[in-house]
Backbone as CSV, one residue per row, in Angstrom:
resi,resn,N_x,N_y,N_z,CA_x,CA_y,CA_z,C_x,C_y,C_z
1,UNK,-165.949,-25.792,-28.712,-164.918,-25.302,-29.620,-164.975,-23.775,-29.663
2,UNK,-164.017,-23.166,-30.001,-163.636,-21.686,-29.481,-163.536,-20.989,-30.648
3,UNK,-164.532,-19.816,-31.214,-164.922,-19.197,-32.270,-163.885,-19.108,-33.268
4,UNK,-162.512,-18.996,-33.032,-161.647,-18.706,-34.172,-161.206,-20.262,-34.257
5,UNK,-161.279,-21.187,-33.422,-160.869,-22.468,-33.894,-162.232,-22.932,-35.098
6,UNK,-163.322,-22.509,-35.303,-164.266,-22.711,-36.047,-164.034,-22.010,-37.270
7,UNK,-163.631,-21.048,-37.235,-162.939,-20.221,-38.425,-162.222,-21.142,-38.948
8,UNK,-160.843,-21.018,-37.946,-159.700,-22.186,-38.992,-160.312,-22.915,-39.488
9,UNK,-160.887,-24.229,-38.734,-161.911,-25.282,-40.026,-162.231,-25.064,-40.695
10,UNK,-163.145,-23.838,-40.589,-164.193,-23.722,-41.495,-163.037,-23.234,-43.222
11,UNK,-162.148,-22.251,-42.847,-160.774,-21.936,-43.744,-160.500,-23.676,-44.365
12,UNK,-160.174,-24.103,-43.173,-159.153,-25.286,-43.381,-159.861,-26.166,-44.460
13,UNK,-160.896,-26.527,-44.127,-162.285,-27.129,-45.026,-162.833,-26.906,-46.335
14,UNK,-162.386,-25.489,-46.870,-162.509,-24.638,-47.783,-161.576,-24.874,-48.613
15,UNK,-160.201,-25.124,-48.113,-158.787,-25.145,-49.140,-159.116,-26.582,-50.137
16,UNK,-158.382,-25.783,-51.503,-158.653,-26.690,-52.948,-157.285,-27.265,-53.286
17,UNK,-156.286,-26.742,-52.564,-155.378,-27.322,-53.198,-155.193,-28.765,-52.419
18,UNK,-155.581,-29.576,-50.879,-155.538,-30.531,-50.863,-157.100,-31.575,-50.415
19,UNK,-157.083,-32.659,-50.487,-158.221,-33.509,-50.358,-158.529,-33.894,-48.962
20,UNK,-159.629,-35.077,-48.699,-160.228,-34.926,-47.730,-159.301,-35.361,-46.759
21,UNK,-158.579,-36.677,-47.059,-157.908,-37.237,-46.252,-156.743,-36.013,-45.530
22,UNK,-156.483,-35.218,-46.455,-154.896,-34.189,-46.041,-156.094,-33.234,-44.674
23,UNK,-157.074,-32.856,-45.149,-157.638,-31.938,-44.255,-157.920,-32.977,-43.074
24,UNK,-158.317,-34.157,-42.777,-158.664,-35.119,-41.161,-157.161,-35.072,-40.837
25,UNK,-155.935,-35.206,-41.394,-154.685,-35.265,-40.803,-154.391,-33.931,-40.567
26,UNK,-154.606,-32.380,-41.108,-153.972,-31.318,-40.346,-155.028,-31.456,-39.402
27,UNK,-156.344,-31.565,-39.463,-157.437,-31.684,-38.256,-156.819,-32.121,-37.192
28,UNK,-156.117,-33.364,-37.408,-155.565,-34.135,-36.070,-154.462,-33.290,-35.612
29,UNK,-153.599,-32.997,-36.415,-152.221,-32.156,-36.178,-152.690,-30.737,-35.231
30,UNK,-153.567,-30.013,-35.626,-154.220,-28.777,-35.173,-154.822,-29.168,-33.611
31,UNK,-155.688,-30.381,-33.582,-156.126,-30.628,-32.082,-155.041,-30.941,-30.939
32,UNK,-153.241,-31.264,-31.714,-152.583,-31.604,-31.080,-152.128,-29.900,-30.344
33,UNK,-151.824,-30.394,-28.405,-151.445,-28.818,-28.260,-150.096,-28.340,-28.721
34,UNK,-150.100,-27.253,-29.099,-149.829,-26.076,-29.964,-147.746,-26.731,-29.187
35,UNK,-148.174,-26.395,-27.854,-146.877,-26.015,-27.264,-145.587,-26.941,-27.675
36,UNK,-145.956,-28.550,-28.392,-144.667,-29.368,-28.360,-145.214,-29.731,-30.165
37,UNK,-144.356,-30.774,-30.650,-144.401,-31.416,-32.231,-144.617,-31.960,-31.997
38,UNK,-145.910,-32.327,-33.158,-146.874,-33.328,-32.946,-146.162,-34.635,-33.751
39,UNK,-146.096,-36.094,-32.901,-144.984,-36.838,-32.952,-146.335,-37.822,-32.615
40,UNK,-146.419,-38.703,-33.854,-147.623,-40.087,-33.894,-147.509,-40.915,-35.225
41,UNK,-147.302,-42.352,-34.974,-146.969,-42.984,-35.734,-147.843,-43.164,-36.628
42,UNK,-147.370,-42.878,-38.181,-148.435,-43.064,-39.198,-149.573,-44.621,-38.865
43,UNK,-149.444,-45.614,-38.696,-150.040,-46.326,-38.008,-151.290,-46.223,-37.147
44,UNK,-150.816,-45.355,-35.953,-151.501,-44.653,-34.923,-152.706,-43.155,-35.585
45,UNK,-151.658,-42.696,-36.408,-152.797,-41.790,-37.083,-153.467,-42.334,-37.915
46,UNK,-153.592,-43.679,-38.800,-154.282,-44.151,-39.825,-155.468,-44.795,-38.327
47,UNK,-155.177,-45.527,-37.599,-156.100,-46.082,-36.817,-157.367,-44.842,-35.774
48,UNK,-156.913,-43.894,-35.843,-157.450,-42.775,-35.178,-158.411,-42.193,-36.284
49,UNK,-158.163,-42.195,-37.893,-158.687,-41.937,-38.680,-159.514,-42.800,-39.685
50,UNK,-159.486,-43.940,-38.906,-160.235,-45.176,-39.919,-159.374,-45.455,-41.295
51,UNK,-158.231,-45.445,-41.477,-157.394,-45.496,-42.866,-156.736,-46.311,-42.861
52,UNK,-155.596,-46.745,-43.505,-154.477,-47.415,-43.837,-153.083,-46.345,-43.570
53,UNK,-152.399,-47.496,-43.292,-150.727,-46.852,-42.725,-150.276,-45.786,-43.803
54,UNK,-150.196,-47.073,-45.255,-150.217,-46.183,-46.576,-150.514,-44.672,-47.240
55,UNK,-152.324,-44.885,-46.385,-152.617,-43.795,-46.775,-152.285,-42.593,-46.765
56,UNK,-152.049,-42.636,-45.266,-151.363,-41.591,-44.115,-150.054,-41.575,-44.667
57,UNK,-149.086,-42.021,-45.099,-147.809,-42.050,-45.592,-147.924,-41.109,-46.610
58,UNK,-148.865,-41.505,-47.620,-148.928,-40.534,-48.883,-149.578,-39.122,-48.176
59,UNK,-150.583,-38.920,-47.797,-151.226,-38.055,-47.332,-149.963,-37.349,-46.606
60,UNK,-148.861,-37.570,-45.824,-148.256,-36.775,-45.239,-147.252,-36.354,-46.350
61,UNK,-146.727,-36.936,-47.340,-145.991,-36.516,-48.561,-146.467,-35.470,-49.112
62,UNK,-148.103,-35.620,-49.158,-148.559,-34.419,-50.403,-148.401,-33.171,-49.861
63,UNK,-148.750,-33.672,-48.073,-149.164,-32.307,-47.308,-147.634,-31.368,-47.185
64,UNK,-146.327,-31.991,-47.254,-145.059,-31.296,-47.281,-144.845,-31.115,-48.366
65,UNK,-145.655,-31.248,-49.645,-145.206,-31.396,-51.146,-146.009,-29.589,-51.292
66,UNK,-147.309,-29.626,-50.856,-147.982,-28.600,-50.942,-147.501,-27.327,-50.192
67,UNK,-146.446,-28.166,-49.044,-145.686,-26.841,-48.210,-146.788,-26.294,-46.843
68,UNK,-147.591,-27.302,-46.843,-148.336,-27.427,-45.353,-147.368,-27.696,-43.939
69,UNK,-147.021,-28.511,-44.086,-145.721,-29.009,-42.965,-144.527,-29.854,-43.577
70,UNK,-144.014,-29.637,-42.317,-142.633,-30.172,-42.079,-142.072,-31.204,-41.456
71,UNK,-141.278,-32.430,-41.914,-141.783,-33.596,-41.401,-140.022,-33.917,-41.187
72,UNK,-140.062,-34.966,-40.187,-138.623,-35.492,-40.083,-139.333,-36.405,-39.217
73,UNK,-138.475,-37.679,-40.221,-138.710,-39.342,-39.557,-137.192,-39.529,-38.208
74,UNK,-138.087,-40.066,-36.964,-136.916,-40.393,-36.191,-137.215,-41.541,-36.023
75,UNK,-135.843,-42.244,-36.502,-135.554,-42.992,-36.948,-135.451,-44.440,-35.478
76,UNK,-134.533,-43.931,-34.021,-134.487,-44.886,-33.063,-135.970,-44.758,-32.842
77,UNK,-137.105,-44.529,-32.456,-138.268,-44.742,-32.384,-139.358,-44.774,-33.677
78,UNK,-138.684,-45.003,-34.348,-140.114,-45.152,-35.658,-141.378,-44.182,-35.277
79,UNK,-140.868,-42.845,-35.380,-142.029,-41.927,-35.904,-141.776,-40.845,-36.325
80,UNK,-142.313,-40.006,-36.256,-142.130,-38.897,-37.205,-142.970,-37.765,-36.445
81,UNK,-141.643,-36.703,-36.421,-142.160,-35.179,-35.925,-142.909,-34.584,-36.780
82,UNK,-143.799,-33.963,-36.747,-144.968,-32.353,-37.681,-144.935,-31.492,-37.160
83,UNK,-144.293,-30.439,-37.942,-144.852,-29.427,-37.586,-145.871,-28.276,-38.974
84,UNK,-146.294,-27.799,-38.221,-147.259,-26.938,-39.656,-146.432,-25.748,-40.054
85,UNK,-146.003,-25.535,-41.276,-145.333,-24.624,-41.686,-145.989,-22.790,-40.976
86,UNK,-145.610,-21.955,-41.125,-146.419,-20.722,-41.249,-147.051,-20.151,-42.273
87,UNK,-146.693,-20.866,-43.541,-147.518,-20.338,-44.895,-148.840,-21.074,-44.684
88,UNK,-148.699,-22.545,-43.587,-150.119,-22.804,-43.445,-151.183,-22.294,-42.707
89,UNK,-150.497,-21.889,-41.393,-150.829,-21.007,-40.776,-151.596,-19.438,-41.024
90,UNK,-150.686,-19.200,-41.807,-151.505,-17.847,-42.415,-153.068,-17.923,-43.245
91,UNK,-152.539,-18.840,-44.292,-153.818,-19.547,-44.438,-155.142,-19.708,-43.961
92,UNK,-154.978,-20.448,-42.956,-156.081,-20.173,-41.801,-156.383,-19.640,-40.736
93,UNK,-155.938,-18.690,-40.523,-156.126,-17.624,-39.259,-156.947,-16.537,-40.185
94,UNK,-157.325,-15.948,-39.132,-157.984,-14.884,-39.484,-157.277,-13.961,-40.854
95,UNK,-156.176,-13.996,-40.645,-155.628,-12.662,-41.705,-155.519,-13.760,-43.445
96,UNK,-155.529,-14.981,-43.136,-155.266,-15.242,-44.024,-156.200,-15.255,-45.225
């Protein structure tokens, strides 16, 4: 892992305004590469994370409620695009 990706965590890991479950789902979102939207069925992310479909459902509500990301369900394939806002971003980068 690559010194400022240890930062972000270590940032990301630190934040109070959401819980454990919201931080393993931007975790997953963040390992996804950068270049396309990260597009995985709550399902698929609850099973990758040891959870429930549910959980991940709420967990992705709070995380757009808090203004972490940005979510749109597509609808002919049952899943749903993420992307991470830039207020989250700032957050955890270095400047933030």
């Amino acid at each position: 892992m690559k010194l400022k990706e240890k930062k972000m965590n270590s940032k990301l890991l630190k934040l109070k305004t959401i819980g454990s479950t919201e931080k393993l789902v931007l975790m997953l979102i963040l390992d996804f590469p950068s270049i396309g939207i990260f597009n995985l069925r709550a399902g698929d992310m609850a099973k990758e994370l040891g959870t429930t479909r549910k959980i991940i459902l709420e967990t992705i509500e709070n995380l757009r409620v808090v203004g972490y990301i940005k979510t749109k369900v597509v609808s002919e394939c049952y899943s749903r695009t993420t992307e991470l806002t830039s207020d989250f971003l700032m957050l955890i980068n270095e400047g933030g």
